[in-house]
Amino acid sequence: MISFASISEKVRSGRRIGEDEALFLFEFRDLLAIGELAASVNERKNGNRIFFNVNRHINHTNICVNRCKFCAFSRAADEPGAYTYDVAEIRNRALEALHQGATEIHIVGGLHPDLPFEFYLEMLRTVRSVSPDLHVKAFTAVEIDYLAGIAGLSIPETLLKLKEAGLGSLPGGGAEIFNEKIRRELCPEKISGERWLDIMADVHRAGLKSNATMLYGHLEGLEDRIDHMRRLRDLQDKTGGFQVFIPLAFQPENTPFKLERRAGYGSGVDDLKTLAIARIYLDNFANIKAYWVMLGEKIAQVALAFGVNDLDGTVVEERIGHDAGADSPQAMAREDIVNLIRKAGRIPVERDTLYNALRVY
Ligand code: V47
Ligand code: SF4
């Protein structure tokens, strides 16, 4: 018989929980008990320190051939609001970021029908030429698959070329939800969950670290969230290449799902439970990130008591969540993040992209 006490005993003695136990936690009503258990796991791993970084997002284009239904960011090439930055605009943004103390440039964008592979290599070289100290975290597994197609290369060959041009690591986007049926409804044109995982295995084999996300709060059931985390945990057992897990709270504005919100979904309780259960279930992930852009600053701050040890970064120019109605600010200053962590009674630690501590505040 599964009970909270049996799960708690297992987790506190450092043992792994199963999918049925994760589901039990999702259905268990005592949010604070789940949070306390997740916090105890986090404290064992990371103590009282909370990571953040100083970074800047660059979304080089919103023109995308995939047109996922949940995505309010993408446009067709001839639609109003469609844009593509040239390399000079990317350079300016990287320069600005450098002057603001950034250590990371996070680049993701739409699957553009016409840009050549050389554009992506040039973009990487350009950012690196601004400063070799800027780490470029770029391209989801979905983009890697698309770029390999454009270049006519295998995934390992594509990764090698991108790495030579300055790619430092990969963000975790494009994972969405792995369940095939839901995925077909959400984003029929996107690569499958299996393909996403296979590409990430290649990424890790190429010696690159990556992140992993899960888009939740749309059409999926709780079982689908657990299935998603199970597949990530299995791959992590094999490669150890994931640095952090980031649940992304779905923002429904300007999407067809706006009116279909399920009871309880999109609530603060759901966000905190999802983060806490991720911390408990994903015992082979060192870091769990509360992405304040999608959660809002207040839930992200409270999440620090629910097993979270990473708040992402300063971001500066966010489009994907804000085009879909996120009501968080566009950017947070370093001092604001430091304050937010301090006011939660924790120790702010600025990190680099690869989770090396740079400065303790
Ligand atoms: O893959 C798209 C998601 C992702 C919506 O790795 C949406 O450090 C919510 O992956 N509501 C891109 N989410 C962003 C991403 C990310 C962000 C911050 C840090 C990192 C990291 C990765 O955004 C997409 C998709 O899953 N997304 N539309 C939406 N309406
Ligand atoms: Fe394109 Fe990514 Fe938006 Fe899907 S989520 S439409 S792949 S930009």
Coordinates of C-alpha atoms and ligand atoms in Angstrom, one line a residue:
M1 CA 0.0 0.0 0.0
I2 CA 1.4 3.4 -1.0
S3 CA 1.1 6.1 1.6
F4 CA 2.7 9.5 2.1
A5 CA 4.6 8.0 5.1
S6 CA 6.0 5.1 3.0
I7 CA 7.1 7.5 0.2
S8 CA 8.6 9.9 2.8
E9 CA 10.6 7.1 4.4
K10 CA 11.9 5.9 1.1
V11 CA 12.9 9.4 -0.1
R12 CA 14.5 10.4 3.2
S13 CA 16.6 7.2 3.1
G14 CA 17.8 8.2 -0.4
R15 CA 15.9 5.6 -2.4
R16 CA 14.2 6.2 -5.7
I17 CA 10.4 6.4 -6.0
G18 CA 8.4 4.8 -8.8
E19 CA 5.8 6.2 -11.2
D20 CA 2.9 5.0 -9.0
E21 CA 4.3 6.8 -6.0
A22 CA 4.8 10.0 -8.1
L23 CA 1.2 9.8 -9.1
F24 CA 0.2 9.4 -5.5
L25 CA 2.0 12.6 -4.7
F26 CA 0.2 14.5 -7.5
E27 CA -3.1 13.4 -6.0
F28 CA -2.1 13.9 -2.4
R29 CA -3.7 17.1 -1.0
D30 CA -1.1 18.1 1.6
L31 CA 0.9 20.5 -0.5
L32 CA 3.1 21.6 2.4
A33 CA 4.1 18.0 3.3
I34 CA 5.2 17.4 -0.3
G35 CA 7.1 20.7 -0.4
E36 CA 8.9 19.9 2.9
L37 CA 9.9 16.5 1.5
A38 CA 11.2 18.0 -1.7
A39 CA 13.0 20.7 0.3
S40 CA 14.7 18.1 2.4
V41 CA 16.0 16.4 -0.7
N42 CA 17.2 19.7 -2.1
E43 CA 18.9 20.6 1.1
R44 CA 20.8 17.3 1.1
K45 CA 22.0 18.0 -2.4
N46 CA 22.5 21.8 -2.5
G47 CA 22.3 23.1 1.0
N48 CA 21.0 26.6 1.4
R49 CA 22.4 28.0 -1.8
I50 CA 20.2 29.2 -4.7
F51 CA 21.7 29.6 -8.2
F52 CA 20.9 32.3 -10.7
N53 CA 22.8 33.6 -13.7
V54 CA 23.3 36.8 -15.6
N55 CA 22.2 36.1 -19.2
R56 CA 20.4 37.4 -22.2
H57 CA 17.9 35.7 -24.4
I58 CA 18.1 36.3 -28.2
N59 CA 15.3 34.9 -30.3
H60 CA 16.8 35.4 -33.8
T61 CA 13.6 34.8 -35.7
N62 CA 9.9 34.0 -35.0
I63 CA 9.3 32.6 -38.5
C64 CA 8.7 28.9 -38.1
V65 CA 7.5 26.2 -40.3
N66 CA 6.2 24.1 -37.4
R67 CA 3.5 26.4 -36.1
C68 CA 2.8 24.4 -32.8
K69 CA -0.7 25.1 -31.6
F70 CA 0.5 26.2 -28.1
C71 CA 3.0 28.7 -29.5
A72 CA 1.9 32.4 -29.7
F73 CA 5.4 33.4 -30.7
S74 CA 5.7 31.9 -34.1
R75 CA 4.6 33.5 -37.4
A76 CA 4.4 32.6 -41.1
A77 CA 7.0 34.5 -43.2
D78 CA 4.4 36.8 -44.7
E79 CA 2.4 37.4 -41.5
P80 CA 2.4 40.8 -39.7
G81 CA 4.9 40.8 -36.8
A82 CA 7.3 38.2 -38.5
Y83 CA 10.9 39.2 -38.0
T84 CA 14.5 37.9 -38.4
Y85 CA 17.5 39.5 -36.9
D86 CA 20.6 39.9 -39.0
V87 CA 24.0 39.1 -37.6
A88 CA 24.7 42.8 -36.8
E89 CA 21.6 42.9 -34.6
I90 CA 22.7 39.7 -32.8
R91 CA 26.1 41.2 -32.3
N92 CA 24.7 44.4 -30.8
R93 CA 22.5 42.4 -28.3
A94 CA 25.5 40.3 -27.3
L95 CA 27.6 43.4 -26.8
E96 CA 24.9 45.0 -24.7
A97 CA 24.7 41.8 -22.6
L98 CA 28.4 41.7 -22.1
H99 CA 28.4 45.3 -20.8
Q100 CA 25.6 44.4 -18.4
G101 CA 27.8 41.6 -17.0
A102 CA 26.2 38.6 -18.8
T103 CA 28.1 35.4 -18.9
E104 CA 25.6 33.6 -21.1
I105 CA 23.7 34.2 -24.3
H106 CA 20.6 31.9 -24.7
I107 CA 19.6 31.7 -28.4
V108 CA 16.5 29.9 -29.7
G109 CA 14.2 30.7 -32.5
G110 CA 11.7 29.4 -35.1
L111 CA 12.5 26.9 -37.8
H112 CA 13.1 29.4 -40.6
P113 CA 12.3 28.1 -44.1
D114 CA 15.2 29.9 -45.9
L115 CA 18.1 30.7 -43.6
P116 CA 21.2 28.6 -44.6
F117 CA 23.2 26.6 -42.2
E118 CA 26.0 29.1 -42.5
F119 CA 23.8 31.8 -40.9
Y120 CA 23.7 29.7 -37.7
L121 CA 27.5 29.1 -37.7
E122 CA 28.0 32.9 -38.3
M123 CA 25.7 33.7 -35.4
L124 CA 27.7 31.5 -33.0
R125 CA 31.0 32.9 -34.3
T126 CA 29.7 36.4 -33.9
V127 CA 28.7 36.1 -30.3
R128 CA 32.0 34.4 -29.4
S129 CA 33.9 37.2 -31.2
V130 CA 32.2 39.7 -28.9
S131 CA 33.9 37.9 -26.0
P132 CA 35.2 34.4 -25.6
D133 CA 33.9 34.7 -22.0
L134 CA 30.3 34.6 -23.3
H135 CA 28.9 31.1 -23.2
V136 CA 26.5 30.4 -26.0
K137 CA 23.6 28.1 -24.9
A138 CA 21.7 27.6 -28.1
F139 CA 19.3 25.6 -30.2
T140 CA 16.7 23.1 -28.9
A141 CA 16.9 19.5 -30.0
V142 CA 14.1 20.4 -32.5
E143 CA 16.3 23.1 -34.0
I144 CA 19.3 20.7 -34.1
D145 CA 17.2 18.2 -36.1
Y146 CA 16.1 20.9 -38.5
L147 CA 19.6 22.3 -38.9
A148 CA 21.0 18.8 -39.7
G149 CA 18.3 18.6 -42.5
I150 CA 19.4 22.0 -43.9
A151 CA 23.1 21.1 -43.7
G152 CA 22.6 17.6 -45.1
L153 CA 24.6 16.2 -42.2
S154 CA 24.1 13.6 -39.5
I155 CA 23.2 14.8 -36.0
P156 CA 26.8 14.2 -34.7
E157 CA 28.3 16.0 -37.7
T158 CA 26.0 18.9 -37.2
L159 CA 26.8 19.1 -33.5
L160 CA 30.5 19.0 -34.3
K161 CA 30.2 22.0 -36.7
L162 CA 28.2 24.0 -34.3
K163 CA 30.6 23.2 -31.5
E164 CA 33.5 24.3 -33.6
A165 CA 31.7 27.6 -34.3
G166 CA 31.2 28.2 -30.6
L167 CA 28.2 26.3 -29.3
G168 CA 28.7 25.7 -25.6
S169 CA 25.6 23.8 -24.5
L170 CA 22.0 23.3 -25.3
P171 CA 18.8 24.7 -23.7
G172 CA 16.0 22.3 -22.8
G173 CA 13.2 23.4 -25.0
G174 CA 11.2 21.5 -27.5
A175 CA 10.5 18.6 -25.2
E176 CA 7.0 19.7 -24.6
I177 CA 5.2 16.5 -23.4
F178 CA 6.5 13.2 -24.8
N179 CA 3.2 11.3 -24.9
E180 CA 2.6 10.7 -28.6
K181 CA -1.1 11.3 -28.7
I182 CA -1.0 14.6 -26.8
R183 CA 2.0 15.7 -28.7
R184 CA 0.2 15.1 -32.0
E185 CA -2.6 17.4 -30.8
L186 CA -0.3 20.1 -29.6
C187 CA 2.4 20.2 -32.2
P188 CA 1.8 17.7 -35.1
E189 CA 4.8 19.0 -37.1
K190 CA 7.3 18.7 -34.4
I191 CA 9.8 15.8 -34.0
S192 CA 8.6 13.0 -31.7
G193 CA 9.5 12.7 -28.1
E194 CA 11.6 9.7 -28.9
R195 CA 13.6 11.7 -31.5
W196 CA 14.1 14.6 -29.0
L197 CA 15.5 12.1 -26.5
D198 CA 17.7 10.4 -29.2
I199 CA 19.1 13.8 -30.2
M200 CA 19.9 14.7 -26.6
A201 CA 21.7 11.4 -26.3
D202 CA 23.8 12.4 -29.3
V203 CA 24.4 15.9 -27.7
H204 CA 25.6 14.3 -24.5
R205 CA 27.8 11.9 -26.5
A206 CA 29.3 14.9 -28.3
G207 CA 30.5 16.1 -24.9
L208 CA 27.9 18.9 -24.6
K209 CA 25.6 19.4 -21.6
S210 CA 22.0 20.2 -22.1
N211 CA 18.9 21.1 -20.1
A212 CA 15.5 19.4 -20.1
T213 CA 12.0 21.0 -20.0
M214 CA 8.4 19.9 -19.8
L215 CA 5.5 22.0 -20.9
Y216 CA 2.6 21.4 -18.6
G217 CA -0.9 22.7 -17.8
H218 CA -2.5 22.2 -21.3
L219 CA -4.1 18.9 -22.5
E220 CA -1.9 16.4 -20.7
G221 CA -2.9 14.3 -17.7
L222 CA -0.8 13.8 -14.5
E223 CA 0.3 10.4 -15.9
D224 CA 1.7 12.1 -18.9
R225 CA 3.8 14.4 -16.7
I226 CA 5.2 11.4 -14.9
D227 CA 5.8 9.5 -18.1
H228 CA 7.7 12.5 -19.4
M229 CA 9.9 12.6 -16.3
R230 CA 10.4 8.9 -16.4
R231 CA 11.9 9.1 -19.9
L232 CA 14.2 11.9 -18.8
R233 CA 15.3 10.0 -15.7
D234 CA 16.0 6.9 -17.8
L235 CA 18.2 8.9 -20.3
Q236 CA 19.9 10.7 -17.5
D237 CA 20.8 7.3 -15.9
K238 CA 22.6 6.5 -19.2
T239 CA 24.3 9.8 -20.1
G240 CA 24.4 12.0 -17.1
G241 CA 24.3 14.9 -19.5
F242 CA 21.3 16.9 -18.3
Q243 CA 22.2 19.8 -16.0
V244 CA 18.7 20.9 -14.9
F245 CA 15.0 20.1 -15.2
I246 CA 12.7 23.0 -16.0
P247 CA 9.0 22.6 -15.9
L248 CA 7.4 25.3 -18.1
A249 CA 4.0 26.5 -17.0
F250 CA 1.8 26.8 -20.1
Q251 CA 0.7 30.4 -20.9
P252 CA -2.6 30.2 -22.8
E253 CA -3.1 33.7 -24.1
N254 CA -3.2 34.0 -28.0
T255 CA -3.5 30.2 -28.3
P256 CA -6.5 28.1 -29.1
F257 CA -6.3 26.5 -25.6
K258 CA -7.2 29.7 -23.8
L259 CA -10.7 28.6 -23.0
E260 CA -10.0 25.0 -22.3
R261 CA -8.2 25.3 -19.0
R262 CA -8.7 22.3 -16.8
A263 CA -9.7 22.7 -13.2
G264 CA -6.6 23.2 -11.0
Y265 CA -4.3 23.6 -14.0
G266 CA -2.4 26.9 -14.2
S267 CA -2.7 27.4 -10.5
G268 CA 0.0 28.2 -8.0
V269 CA -0.6 24.9 -6.2
D270 CA -0.1 23.0 -9.5
D271 CA 3.1 24.8 -10.2
L272 CA 4.5 24.2 -6.7
K273 CA 3.5 20.5 -6.7
T274 CA 5.0 19.9 -10.1
L275 CA 8.3 21.4 -9.1
A276 CA 8.4 19.6 -5.8
I277 CA 7.5 16.2 -7.3
A278 CA 10.2 16.8 -10.0
R279 CA 12.7 17.3 -7.3
I280 CA 11.6 14.1 -5.5
Y281 CA 11.2 11.9 -8.6
L282 CA 14.2 13.1 -10.6
D283 CA 16.8 11.8 -8.1
N284 CA 19.5 11.9 -10.8
F285 CA 19.1 15.6 -11.6
A286 CA 21.2 18.0 -9.6
N287 CA 19.2 21.1 -10.3
I288 CA 15.5 22.0 -10.5
K289 CA 14.8 25.4 -12.0
A290 CA 11.8 27.7 -11.3
Y291 CA 11.6 29.8 -14.5
W292 CA 10.3 33.0 -13.2
V293 CA 9.2 34.2 -16.7
M294 CA 6.4 31.6 -16.8
L295 CA 5.7 31.3 -13.1
G296 CA 5.8 35.0 -12.1
E297 CA 8.4 36.2 -9.5
K298 CA 6.3 35.4 -6.5
I299 CA 5.6 31.8 -7.2
A300 CA 9.2 31.4 -8.3
Q301 CA 10.3 32.8 -4.9
V302 CA 7.9 30.5 -3.0
A303 CA 9.2 27.6 -5.0
L304 CA 12.5 27.9 -3.2
A305 CA 10.8 26.3 -0.3
F306 CA 9.6 23.4 -2.5
G307 CA 12.9 21.8 -3.7
V308 CA 14.0 24.4 -6.2
N309 CA 17.6 25.6 -6.3
D310 CA 17.8 27.6 -9.5
L311 CA 15.9 30.7 -10.6
D312 CA 17.3 31.0 -14.2
G313 CA 18.7 34.5 -15.0
T314 CA 18.2 38.1 -15.9
V315 CA 16.8 37.1 -19.4
V316 CA 16.4 40.8 -20.6
E317 CA 14.3 40.2 -23.7
E318 CA 11.8 37.4 -23.5
R319 CA 9.3 36.8 -26.3
I320 CA 8.0 33.2 -26.1
G321 CA 6.2 33.4 -22.8
H322 CA 5.2 37.1 -23.1
D323 CA 3.6 36.6 -26.6
A324 CA 1.4 34.0 -24.8
G325 CA 0.4 36.4 -22.1
A326 CA 3.0 35.9 -19.3
D327 CA 2.5 38.8 -16.9
S328 CA 6.1 38.7 -15.4
P329 CA 8.5 41.5 -16.3
Q330 CA 10.6 41.3 -19.4
A331 CA 13.8 41.3 -17.4
M332 CA 15.1 41.1 -13.8
A333 CA 18.1 43.0 -12.7
R334 CA 20.8 41.0 -10.9
E335 CA 20.0 43.0 -7.7
D336 CA 16.3 42.0 -7.9
I337 CA 17.1 38.3 -8.2
V338 CA 19.6 38.6 -5.3
N339 CA 16.9 40.3 -3.2
L340 CA 14.3 37.9 -4.1
I341 CA 16.5 35.0 -2.9
R342 CA 17.7 36.8 0.2
K343 CA 14.1 37.6 1.2
A344 CA 13.3 33.8 1.0
G345 CA 16.1 33.3 3.6
R346 CA 18.5 31.7 1.2
I347 CA 22.0 32.4 -0.1
P348 CA 22.2 33.8 -3.7
V349 CA 24.9 32.3 -5.8
E350 CA 25.6 33.6 -9.3
R351 CA 26.6 30.7 -11.5
D352 CA 27.9 30.2 -15.0
T353 CA 25.9 28.1 -17.6
L354 CA 27.7 24.9 -16.5
Y355 CA 26.8 25.4 -12.9
N356 CA 30.1 26.6 -11.6
A357 CA 29.7 29.1 -8.8
L358 CA 31.0 32.5 -9.7
R359 CA 30.1 34.7 -6.8
V360 CA 28.3 34.2 -3.5
Y361 CA 26.2 37.2 -2.4
Ligands
V47_1 O1 10.1 24.7 -26.3 C1 6.2 27.8 -26.1 C2 7.8 26.7 -24.5 C3 10.0 26.6 -24.8 C4 4.7 28.4 -24.7 O2 17.1 25.5 -21.0 C5 5.7 27.9 -24.0 O3 17.6 27.0 -19.6 C6 4.7 28.3 -22.0 O4 12.8 25.9 -23.4 N1 3.6 28.8 -22.7 C7 11.3 27.5 -25.1 N2 5.7 27.8 -22.7 C8 11.8 28.1 -23.8 C9 12.7 27.1 -23.1 C10 13.6 27.6 -22.0 C11 13.3 28.7 -21.3 C12 14.2 29.2 -20.3 C13 15.3 28.5 -20.0 C14 15.6 27.3 -20.7 C15 16.9 26.6 -20.4 C16 14.8 26.8 -21.7 O5 9.0 27.5 -24.5 C17 9.5 25.9 -26.0 C18 8.1 25.5 -25.4 O6 8.1 24.4 -24.6 N3 6.6 27.5 -24.9 N4 5.0 28.4 -26.0 C19 3.6 28.9 -24.0 N5 2.5 29.4 -24.6
SF4_2 FE1 8.2 26.9 -33.9 FE2 9.2 26.3 -31.5 FE3 7.0 27.8 -31.6 FE4 6.9 25.2 -32.2 S1 7.4 26.1 -30.2 S2 6.0 26.9 -33.4 S3 8.9 24.8 -33.1 S4 9.0 28.4 -32.4

